[in-house]
XYZ file of C-alpha atoms in Angstrom:
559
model
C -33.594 12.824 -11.436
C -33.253 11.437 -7.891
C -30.939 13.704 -5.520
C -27.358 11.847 -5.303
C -26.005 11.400 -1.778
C -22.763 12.517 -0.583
C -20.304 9.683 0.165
C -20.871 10.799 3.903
C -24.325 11.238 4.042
C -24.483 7.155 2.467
C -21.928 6.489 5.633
C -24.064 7.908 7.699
C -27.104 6.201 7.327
C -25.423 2.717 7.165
C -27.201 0.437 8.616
C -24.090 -1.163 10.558
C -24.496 -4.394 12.547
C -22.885 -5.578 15.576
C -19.049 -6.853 14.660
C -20.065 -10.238 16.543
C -22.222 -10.790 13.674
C -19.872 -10.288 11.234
C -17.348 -12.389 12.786
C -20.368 -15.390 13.133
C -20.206 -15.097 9.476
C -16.706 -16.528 9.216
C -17.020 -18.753 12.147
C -14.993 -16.707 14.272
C -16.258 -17.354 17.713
C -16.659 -14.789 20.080
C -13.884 -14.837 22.658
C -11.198 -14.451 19.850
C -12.496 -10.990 18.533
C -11.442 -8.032 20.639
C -13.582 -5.465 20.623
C -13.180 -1.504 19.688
C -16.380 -0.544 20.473
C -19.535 -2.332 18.557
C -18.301 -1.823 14.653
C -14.470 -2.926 14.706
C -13.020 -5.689 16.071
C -9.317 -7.767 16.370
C -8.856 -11.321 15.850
C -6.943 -12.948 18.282
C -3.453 -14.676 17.307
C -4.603 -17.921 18.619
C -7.731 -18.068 16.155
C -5.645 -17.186 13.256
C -2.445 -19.957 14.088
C -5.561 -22.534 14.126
C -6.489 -21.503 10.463
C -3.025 -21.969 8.994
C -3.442 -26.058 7.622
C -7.079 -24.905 6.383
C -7.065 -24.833 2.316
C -6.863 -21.229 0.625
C -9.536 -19.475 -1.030
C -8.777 -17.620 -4.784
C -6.922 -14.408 -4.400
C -8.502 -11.389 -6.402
C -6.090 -8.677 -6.587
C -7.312 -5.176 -7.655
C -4.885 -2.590 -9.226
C -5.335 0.520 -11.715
C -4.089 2.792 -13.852
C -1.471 5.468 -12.668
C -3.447 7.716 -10.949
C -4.772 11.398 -12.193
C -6.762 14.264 -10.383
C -10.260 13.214 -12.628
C -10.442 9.842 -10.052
C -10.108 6.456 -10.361
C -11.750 4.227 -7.171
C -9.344 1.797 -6.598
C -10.868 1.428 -3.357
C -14.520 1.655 -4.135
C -14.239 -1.044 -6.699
C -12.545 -3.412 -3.937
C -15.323 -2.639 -1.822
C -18.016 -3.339 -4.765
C -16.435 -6.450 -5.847
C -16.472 -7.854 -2.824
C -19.809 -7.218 -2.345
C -20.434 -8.227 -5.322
C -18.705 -11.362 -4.868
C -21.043 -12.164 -1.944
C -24.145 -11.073 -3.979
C -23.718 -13.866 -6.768
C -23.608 -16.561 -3.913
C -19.385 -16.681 -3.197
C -17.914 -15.840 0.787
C -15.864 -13.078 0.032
C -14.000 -10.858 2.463
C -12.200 -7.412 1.325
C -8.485 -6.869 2.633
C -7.729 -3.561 2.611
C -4.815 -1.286 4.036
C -5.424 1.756 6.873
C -5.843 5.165 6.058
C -2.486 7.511 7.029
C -2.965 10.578 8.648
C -0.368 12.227 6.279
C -2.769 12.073 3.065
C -5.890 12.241 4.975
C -5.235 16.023 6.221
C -3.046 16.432 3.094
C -4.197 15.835 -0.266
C -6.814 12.632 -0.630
C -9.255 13.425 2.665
C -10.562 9.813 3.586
C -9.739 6.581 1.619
C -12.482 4.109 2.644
C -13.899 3.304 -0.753
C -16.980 5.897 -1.842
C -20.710 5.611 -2.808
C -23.049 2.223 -1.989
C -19.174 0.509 -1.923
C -17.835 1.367 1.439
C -16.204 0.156 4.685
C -17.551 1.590 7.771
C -16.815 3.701 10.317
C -15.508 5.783 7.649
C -14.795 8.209 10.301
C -12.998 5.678 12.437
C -10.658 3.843 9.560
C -9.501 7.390 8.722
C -8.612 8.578 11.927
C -6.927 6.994 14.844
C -8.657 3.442 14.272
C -7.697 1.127 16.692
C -4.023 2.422 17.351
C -2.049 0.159 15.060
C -0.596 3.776 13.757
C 0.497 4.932 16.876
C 2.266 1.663 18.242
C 3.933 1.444 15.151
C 5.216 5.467 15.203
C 6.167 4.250 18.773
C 8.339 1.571 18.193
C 9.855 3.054 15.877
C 10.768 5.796 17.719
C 11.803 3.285 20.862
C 14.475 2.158 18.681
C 15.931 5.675 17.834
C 15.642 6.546 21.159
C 17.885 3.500 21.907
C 20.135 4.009 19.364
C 20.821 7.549 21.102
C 20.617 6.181 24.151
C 23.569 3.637 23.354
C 25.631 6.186 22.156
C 25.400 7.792 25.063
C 26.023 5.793 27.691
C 29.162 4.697 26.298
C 28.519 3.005 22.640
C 29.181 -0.484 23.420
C 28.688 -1.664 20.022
C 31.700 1.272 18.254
C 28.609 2.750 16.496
C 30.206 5.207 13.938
C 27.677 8.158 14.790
C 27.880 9.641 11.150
C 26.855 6.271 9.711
C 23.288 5.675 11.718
C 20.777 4.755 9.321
C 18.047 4.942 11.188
C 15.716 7.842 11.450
C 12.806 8.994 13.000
C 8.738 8.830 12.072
C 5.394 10.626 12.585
C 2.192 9.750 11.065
C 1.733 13.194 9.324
C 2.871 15.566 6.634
C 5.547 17.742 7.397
C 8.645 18.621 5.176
C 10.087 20.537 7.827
C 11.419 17.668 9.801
C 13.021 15.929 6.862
C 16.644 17.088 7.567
C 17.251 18.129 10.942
C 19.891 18.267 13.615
C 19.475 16.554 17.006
C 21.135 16.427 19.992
C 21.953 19.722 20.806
C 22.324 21.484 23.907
C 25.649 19.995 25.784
C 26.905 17.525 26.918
C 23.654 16.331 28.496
C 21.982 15.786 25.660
C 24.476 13.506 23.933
C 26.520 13.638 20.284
C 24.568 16.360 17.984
C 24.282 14.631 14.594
C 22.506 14.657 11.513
C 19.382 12.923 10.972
C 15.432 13.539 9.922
C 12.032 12.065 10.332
C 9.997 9.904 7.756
C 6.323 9.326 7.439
C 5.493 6.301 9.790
C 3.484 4.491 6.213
C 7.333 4.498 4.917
C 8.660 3.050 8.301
C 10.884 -0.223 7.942
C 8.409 -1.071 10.737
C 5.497 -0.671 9.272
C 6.746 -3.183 6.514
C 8.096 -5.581 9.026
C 5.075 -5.663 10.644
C 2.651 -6.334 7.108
C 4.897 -8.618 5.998
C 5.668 -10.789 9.563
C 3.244 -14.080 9.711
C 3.233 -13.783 13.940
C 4.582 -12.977 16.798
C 7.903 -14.621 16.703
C 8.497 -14.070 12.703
C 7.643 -9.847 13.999
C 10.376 -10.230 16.402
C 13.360 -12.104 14.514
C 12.601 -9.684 11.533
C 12.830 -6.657 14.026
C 15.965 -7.900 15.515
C 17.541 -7.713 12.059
C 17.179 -4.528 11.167
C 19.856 -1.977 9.952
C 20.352 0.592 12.826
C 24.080 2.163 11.730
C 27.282 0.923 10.808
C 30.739 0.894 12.645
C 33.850 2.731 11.534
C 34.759 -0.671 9.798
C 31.484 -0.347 7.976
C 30.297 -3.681 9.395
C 26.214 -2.953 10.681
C 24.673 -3.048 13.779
C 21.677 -4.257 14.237
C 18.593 -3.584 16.761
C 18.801 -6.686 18.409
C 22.621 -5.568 19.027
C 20.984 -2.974 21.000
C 18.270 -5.220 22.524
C 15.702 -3.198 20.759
C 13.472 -6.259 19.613
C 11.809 -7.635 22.530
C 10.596 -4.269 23.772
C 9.038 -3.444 19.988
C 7.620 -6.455 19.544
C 5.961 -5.794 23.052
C 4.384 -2.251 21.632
C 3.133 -4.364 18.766
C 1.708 -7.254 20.317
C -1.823 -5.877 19.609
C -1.245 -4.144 15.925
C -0.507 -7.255 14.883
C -3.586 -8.530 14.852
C -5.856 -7.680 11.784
C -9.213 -5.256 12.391
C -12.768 -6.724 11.110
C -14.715 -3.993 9.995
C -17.900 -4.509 7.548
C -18.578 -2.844 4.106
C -22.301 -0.826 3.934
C -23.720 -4.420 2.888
C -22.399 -5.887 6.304
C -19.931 -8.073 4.105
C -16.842 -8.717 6.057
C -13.935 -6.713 5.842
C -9.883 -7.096 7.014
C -8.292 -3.518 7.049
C -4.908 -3.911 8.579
C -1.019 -2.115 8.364
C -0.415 0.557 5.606
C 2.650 0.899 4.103
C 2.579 3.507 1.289
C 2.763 2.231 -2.016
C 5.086 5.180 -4.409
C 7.777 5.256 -1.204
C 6.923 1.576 0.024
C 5.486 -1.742 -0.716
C 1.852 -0.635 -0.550
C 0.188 -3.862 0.164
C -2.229 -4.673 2.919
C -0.937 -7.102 5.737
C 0.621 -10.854 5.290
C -1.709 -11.894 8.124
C -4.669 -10.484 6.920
C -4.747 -11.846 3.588
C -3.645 -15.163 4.533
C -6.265 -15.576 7.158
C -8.779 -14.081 5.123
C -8.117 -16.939 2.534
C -8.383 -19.731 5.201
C -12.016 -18.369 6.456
C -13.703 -17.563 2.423
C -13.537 -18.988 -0.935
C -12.768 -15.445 -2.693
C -10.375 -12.657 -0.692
C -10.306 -9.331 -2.582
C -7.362 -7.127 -2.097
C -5.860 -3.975 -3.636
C -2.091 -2.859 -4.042
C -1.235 0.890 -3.925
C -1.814 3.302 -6.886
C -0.683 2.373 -10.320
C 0.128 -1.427 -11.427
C 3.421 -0.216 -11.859
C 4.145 0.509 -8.766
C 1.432 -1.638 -6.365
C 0.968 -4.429 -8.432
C 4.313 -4.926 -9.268
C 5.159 -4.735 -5.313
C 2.147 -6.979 -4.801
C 3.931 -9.754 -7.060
C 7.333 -9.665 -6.238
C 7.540 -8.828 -2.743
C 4.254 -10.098 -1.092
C 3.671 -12.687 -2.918
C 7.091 -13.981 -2.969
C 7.573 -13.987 0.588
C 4.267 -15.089 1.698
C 4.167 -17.642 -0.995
C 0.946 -16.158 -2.222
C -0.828 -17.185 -5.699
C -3.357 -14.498 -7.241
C -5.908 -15.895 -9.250
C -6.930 -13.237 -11.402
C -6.136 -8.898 -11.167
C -9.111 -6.318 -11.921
C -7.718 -3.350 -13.427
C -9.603 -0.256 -12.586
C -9.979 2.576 -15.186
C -12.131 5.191 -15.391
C -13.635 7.398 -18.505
C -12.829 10.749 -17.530
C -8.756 9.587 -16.728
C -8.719 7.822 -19.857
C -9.349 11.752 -21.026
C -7.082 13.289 -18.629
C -4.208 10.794 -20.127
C -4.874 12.019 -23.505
C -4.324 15.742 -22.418
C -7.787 17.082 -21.435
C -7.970 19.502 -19.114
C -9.600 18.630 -15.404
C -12.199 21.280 -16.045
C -13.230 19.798 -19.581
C -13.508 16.392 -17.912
C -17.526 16.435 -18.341
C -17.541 16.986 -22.410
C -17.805 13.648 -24.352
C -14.196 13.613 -26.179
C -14.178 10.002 -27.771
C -10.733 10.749 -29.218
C -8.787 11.432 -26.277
C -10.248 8.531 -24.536
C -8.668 6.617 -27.031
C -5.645 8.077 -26.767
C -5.199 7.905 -23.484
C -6.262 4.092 -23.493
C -2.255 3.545 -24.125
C -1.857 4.304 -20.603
C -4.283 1.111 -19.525
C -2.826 -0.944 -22.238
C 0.660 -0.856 -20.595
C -1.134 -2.071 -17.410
C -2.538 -4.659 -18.891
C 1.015 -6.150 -20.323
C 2.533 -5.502 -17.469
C 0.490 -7.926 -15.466
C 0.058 -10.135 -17.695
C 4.020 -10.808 -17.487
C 3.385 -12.106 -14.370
C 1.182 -15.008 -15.476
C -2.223 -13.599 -14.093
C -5.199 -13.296 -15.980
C -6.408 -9.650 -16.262
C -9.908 -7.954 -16.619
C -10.666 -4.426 -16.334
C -13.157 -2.637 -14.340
C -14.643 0.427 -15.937
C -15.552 2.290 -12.772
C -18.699 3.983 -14.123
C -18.952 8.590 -13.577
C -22.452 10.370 -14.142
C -20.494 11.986 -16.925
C -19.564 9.233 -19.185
C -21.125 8.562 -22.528
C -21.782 5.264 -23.929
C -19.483 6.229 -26.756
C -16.656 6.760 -24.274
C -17.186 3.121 -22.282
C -16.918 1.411 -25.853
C -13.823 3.058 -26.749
C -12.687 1.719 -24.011
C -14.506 -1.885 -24.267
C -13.153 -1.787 -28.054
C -9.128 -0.996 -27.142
C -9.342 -3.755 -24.495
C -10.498 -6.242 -26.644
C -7.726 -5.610 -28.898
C -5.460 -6.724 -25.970
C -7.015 -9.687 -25.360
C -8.840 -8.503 -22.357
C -12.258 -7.891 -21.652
C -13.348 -4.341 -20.144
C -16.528 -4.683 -18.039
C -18.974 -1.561 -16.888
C -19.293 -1.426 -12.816
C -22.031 0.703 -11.835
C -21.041 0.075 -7.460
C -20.909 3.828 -6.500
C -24.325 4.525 -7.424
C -25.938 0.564 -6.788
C -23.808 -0.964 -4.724
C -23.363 -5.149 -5.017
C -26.375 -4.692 -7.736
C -24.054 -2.542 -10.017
C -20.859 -5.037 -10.096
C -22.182 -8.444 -10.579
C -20.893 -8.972 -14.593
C -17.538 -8.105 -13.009
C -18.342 -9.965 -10.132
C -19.177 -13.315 -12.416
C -15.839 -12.541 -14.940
C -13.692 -12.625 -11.820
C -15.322 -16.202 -10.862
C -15.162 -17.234 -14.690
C -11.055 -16.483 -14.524
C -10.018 -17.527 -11.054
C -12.088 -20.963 -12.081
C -10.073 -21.437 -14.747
C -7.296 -21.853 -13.788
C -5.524 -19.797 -16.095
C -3.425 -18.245 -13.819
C 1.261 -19.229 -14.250
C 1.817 -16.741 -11.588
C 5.567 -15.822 -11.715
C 7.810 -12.744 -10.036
C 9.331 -10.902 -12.812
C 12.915 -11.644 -11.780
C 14.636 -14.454 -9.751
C 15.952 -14.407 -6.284
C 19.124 -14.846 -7.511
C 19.688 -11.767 -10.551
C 22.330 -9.072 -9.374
C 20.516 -6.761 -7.431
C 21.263 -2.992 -10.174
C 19.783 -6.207 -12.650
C 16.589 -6.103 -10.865
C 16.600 -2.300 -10.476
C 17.062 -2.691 -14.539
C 14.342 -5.289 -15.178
C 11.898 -3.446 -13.331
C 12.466 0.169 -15.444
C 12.731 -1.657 -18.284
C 9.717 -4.372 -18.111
C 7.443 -2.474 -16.602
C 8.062 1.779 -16.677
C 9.680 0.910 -20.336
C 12.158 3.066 -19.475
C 15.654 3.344 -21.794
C 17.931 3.081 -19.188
C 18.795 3.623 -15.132
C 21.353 5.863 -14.163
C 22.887 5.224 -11.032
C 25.956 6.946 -9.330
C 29.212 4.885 -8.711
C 28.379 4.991 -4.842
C 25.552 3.555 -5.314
C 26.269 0.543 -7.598
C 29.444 -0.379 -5.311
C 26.706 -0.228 -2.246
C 24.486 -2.878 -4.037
C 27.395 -4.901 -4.434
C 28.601 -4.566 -0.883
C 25.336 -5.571 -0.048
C 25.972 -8.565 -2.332
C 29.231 -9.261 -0.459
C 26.937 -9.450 2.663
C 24.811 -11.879 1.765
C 21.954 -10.033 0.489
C 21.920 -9.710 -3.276
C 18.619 -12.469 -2.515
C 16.526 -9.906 -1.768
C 14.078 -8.166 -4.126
C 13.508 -4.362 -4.796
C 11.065 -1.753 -3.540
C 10.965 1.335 -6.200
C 10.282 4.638 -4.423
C 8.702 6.231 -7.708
C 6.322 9.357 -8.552
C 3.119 7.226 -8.756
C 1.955 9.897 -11.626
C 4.238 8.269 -14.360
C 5.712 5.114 -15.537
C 8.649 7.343 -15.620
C 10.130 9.738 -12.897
C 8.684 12.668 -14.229
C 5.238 12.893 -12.450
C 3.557 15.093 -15.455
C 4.685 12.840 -17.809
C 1.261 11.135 -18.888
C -0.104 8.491 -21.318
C 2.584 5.315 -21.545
C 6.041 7.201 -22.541
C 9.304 5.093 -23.712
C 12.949 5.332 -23.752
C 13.108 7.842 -20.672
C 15.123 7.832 -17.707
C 15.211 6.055 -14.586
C 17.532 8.030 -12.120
C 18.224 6.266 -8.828
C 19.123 8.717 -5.921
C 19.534 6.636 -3.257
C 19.453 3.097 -1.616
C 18.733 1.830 1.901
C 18.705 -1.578 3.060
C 15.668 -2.454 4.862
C 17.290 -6.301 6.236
C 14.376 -6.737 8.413
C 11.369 -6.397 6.097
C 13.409 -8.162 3.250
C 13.824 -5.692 0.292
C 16.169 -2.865 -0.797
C 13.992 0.231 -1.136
C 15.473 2.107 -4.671
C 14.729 5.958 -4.889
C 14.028 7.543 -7.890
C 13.727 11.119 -8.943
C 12.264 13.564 -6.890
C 10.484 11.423 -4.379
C 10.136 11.784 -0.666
C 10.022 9.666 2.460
C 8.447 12.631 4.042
C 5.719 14.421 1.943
C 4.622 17.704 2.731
C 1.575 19.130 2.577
C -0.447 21.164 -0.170
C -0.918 24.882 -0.399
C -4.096 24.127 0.528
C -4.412 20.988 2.398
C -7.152 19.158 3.426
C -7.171 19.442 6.946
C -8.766 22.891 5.774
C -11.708 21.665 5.108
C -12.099 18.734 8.135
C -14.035 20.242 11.168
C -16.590 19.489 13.161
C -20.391 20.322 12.925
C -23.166 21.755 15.128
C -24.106 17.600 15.500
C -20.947 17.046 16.600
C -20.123 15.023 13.008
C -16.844 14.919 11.226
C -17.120 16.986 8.101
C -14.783 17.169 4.975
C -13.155 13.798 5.480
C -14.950 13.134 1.942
């Protein structure tokens, strides 16, 4: 049996071409792509306002099933298909989000896809890229520092300083900086309140900015954000401050979506990166929307689960971008199919026929769930070593029973070679013209009813509990004019319920709802649930353990 490269080593020895030649392959000409060296690139803002009458491609998106420790390759089967796309004859471009430094020295290592279906520089897209991170961290942080900074000098605007909403972000794990106290020291130093740090993927910025069409959209949206509230309880916003201009300025260049290439030199868009199980998890607004101007199929993935990404995907991207998705891949994978129906991680490698069946309940509540939203579904068996053919037609069989067909993708180990029956499904459904894409709720339903629909529809839960603060905060936020807008659920990505061991597709649980916060810039009221965390912390034994650098000078353990 042939030796079976590391996802590095394949990195490695990609055979990467100049990102001018990539961007010849959409017609991008060479003045409007920026450089980062020879493999990355920006598109300028003046070739992507020339695309916007051009007609739109077919939107692919790709989800999965809630996600376990065996592995599903959400990612990699983005990457593959849009190879794979390109391989039976379509232009197809992968969008993709960034890789945060928080999981990548906490839990995950790199997230650039794996096997023959990768975007490269791995190295690069997991690390400091080119800087869209780090302007976002630092206008966020502009704006705190403002909103101290006003406060001090006077507080012009009557900010009530134990109502500031607004706190701080860094782009890493670190649960010691959730709660802390600032301002200390005297009077030269200012009022010492209350306040924390979030990871910058949760940052209302970082939303703003994937969900902003330009320049001008970026800077309304960051004008209206929430930064306190007076004694009176009416808000202040940044642009109170005159906190806008001087953001938008620091993100003049992260707006602009990266070209990168996947290991077949196909083109890819990898651009913002909000998280997905305490955000909206969906790649950029711009980079989707151009990609569909420049190819006749865009691929694209939404964070974790279905019930969390591809319901965000649907009712908050697509909404406001006025997005249409053709068809959705689910991906699912043998050995979680197992995990779901209670094997052990270690047992992962014995043929167990029965528990891939039951654990198949967990994919079948995927597969309703989208299909609720008018879009036709297929899923993508993303092909281990380990699986026997017994186990893929358990899996083929339950499908089937759905209505759904479940196809074999073999893109780790072959690349565009090992995807093209998926590859030629997605084509079959996004030809059709099969897809009634609708959000699951309207505009106009009472915003705990949305909260409601979304437990209910999609995590099947039994009911959401909510305490009386928060229900009369929703409805102030009614009174305010912004019952319009739709929700974001923070939710253990684990589960469809709260409980992050809680496996399989359970019913009747419990939704609890914690907390709200109005995020009036980026459009959505972000609901959290449970036990989750707008700043993770990081494992007993993280990876940033295991990420050094060898005697070549190479990045190890990113993999």
């Amino acid at each position: 049996m042939a030796e079976v490269k590391s996802d590095i080593e394949i990195a490695r020895a990609a055979n990467k071409k100049n990102i001018m030649e990539i961007g010849a392959k959409l017609n991008i000409p060479s003045e409007h792509l920026l450089p980062y060296g020879h493999d990355k690139a920006k598109i300028s803002a003046e070739f992507i306002a020339a695309q916007r009458e051009k007609k739109s491609g077919k939107l692919i998106l790709v989800t999965a099933i809630n996600p376990t420790p065996a592995g599903e390759g959400k990612t990699t089967t983005t990457v593959g298909l849009g190879d794979g796309l390109n391989r039976i004859g379509k232009k197809a471009i992968v969008c993709i989000r960034e890789a945060s430094l928080g999981p990548c020295f906490g839990v995950k290592g790199g997230a650039a896809g794996g096997g023959y279906a990768q975007v490269v520089p791995m190295e690069d897209m997991n690390l400091h890229f080119t800087g869209d991170f780090h302007a976002i961290t630092s206008a966020h942080n502009l704006l705190s520092a403002l909103i101290d900074n006003h406060i001090y000098w006077g507080n012009e605007q009557n900010i009530d300083i134990r109502r500031v909403a607004w706190r701080r972000v860094m782009d890493m794990n670190d649960r010691a900086l959730r709660q802390i106290t600032a301002s200390l020291g005297g009077v030269p130093n200012g009022y010492p309140r209350e306040t924390g740090f979030d990871i910058t993927v949760a940052s209302e910025v970082m939303a703003i900015l994937c969900l902003s069409m330009d320049l001008k959209d970026l800077e309304k949206r960051l004008g209206n954000i929430i930064i306190a509230y007076r004694r009176d309880k009416s808000p202040v916003f940044a642009r109170d401050i005159k906190a806008d201009g001087a953001m938008t300025v620091l993100l003049k260049d992260a707006m602009q979506p990266n070209l990168v290439q996947t290991l077949e030199n196909n083109p890819a868009f990898v651009h913002g990166g909000p998280f997905a199980n305490i955000a909206h998890g969906c790649n950029s607004v711009v980079a989707t929307t151009t990609a569909l101007k420049l190819a006749d199929y865009v691929v694209t993935e939404a964070g974790f689960g279905a019930d969390l990404g591809a319901e965000k995907f649907f009712d908050i991207k697509c909404r406001k971008a006025g997005l249409k998705p053709d068809a959705a891949v689910i991906v699912a994978t043998a050995r979680a199919m197992k995990m779901n129906g209670g094997v052990k991680k270690d047992d992962l490698g014995k043929e167990n026929i029965e528990a891939v069946r039951k654990g198949c309940a967990n994919l079948g509540r995927h597969i309703q769930n989208v299909k609720k939203f008018g879009v036709p579904v297929v899923v993508g068996i993303n092909h281990f070593i380990s699986d026997t053919e017994g186990e893929i037609q358990a899996i083929k069989d339950y499908v089937a029973t759905l209505g759904a067909e479940a196809i074999l993708c073999k893109h780790w180990a072959r690349g565009s070679a090992g995807i093209e029956d998926l590859a030629n499904k997605v084509v079959q459904l996004a030809e059709s013209g099969q897809s009634q894409f609708a959000p699951l709720y309207p505009d106009d339903m009472p915003l705990f009813h949305k909260i409601e629909t979304i437990a209910k529809d999609i995590y099947h839960a039994g009911e959401v509990i909510a305490d009386k603060s928060v229900r009369d905060q929703l409805r102030a936020w009614e009174d305010q004019g912004y019952g319009h807008l739709p929700i974001c659920m923070a939710k253990t990505q684990y589960s469809f319920s709260t409980d992050p061991n809680l496996r399989g597709a359970p019913e009747g649980h419990t939704v609890p709802v914690r907390e709200v916060r109005l995020s009036a810039g980026a459009g959505f009221i972000v609901v959290i649930t449970g036990e989750i965390m707008t700043m993770p912390g990081l494992p007993k034994s993280p990876s940033s353990e295991r990420i050094f650098l060898n005697e070549m000078g190479q990045i190890e353990g990113l993999f």
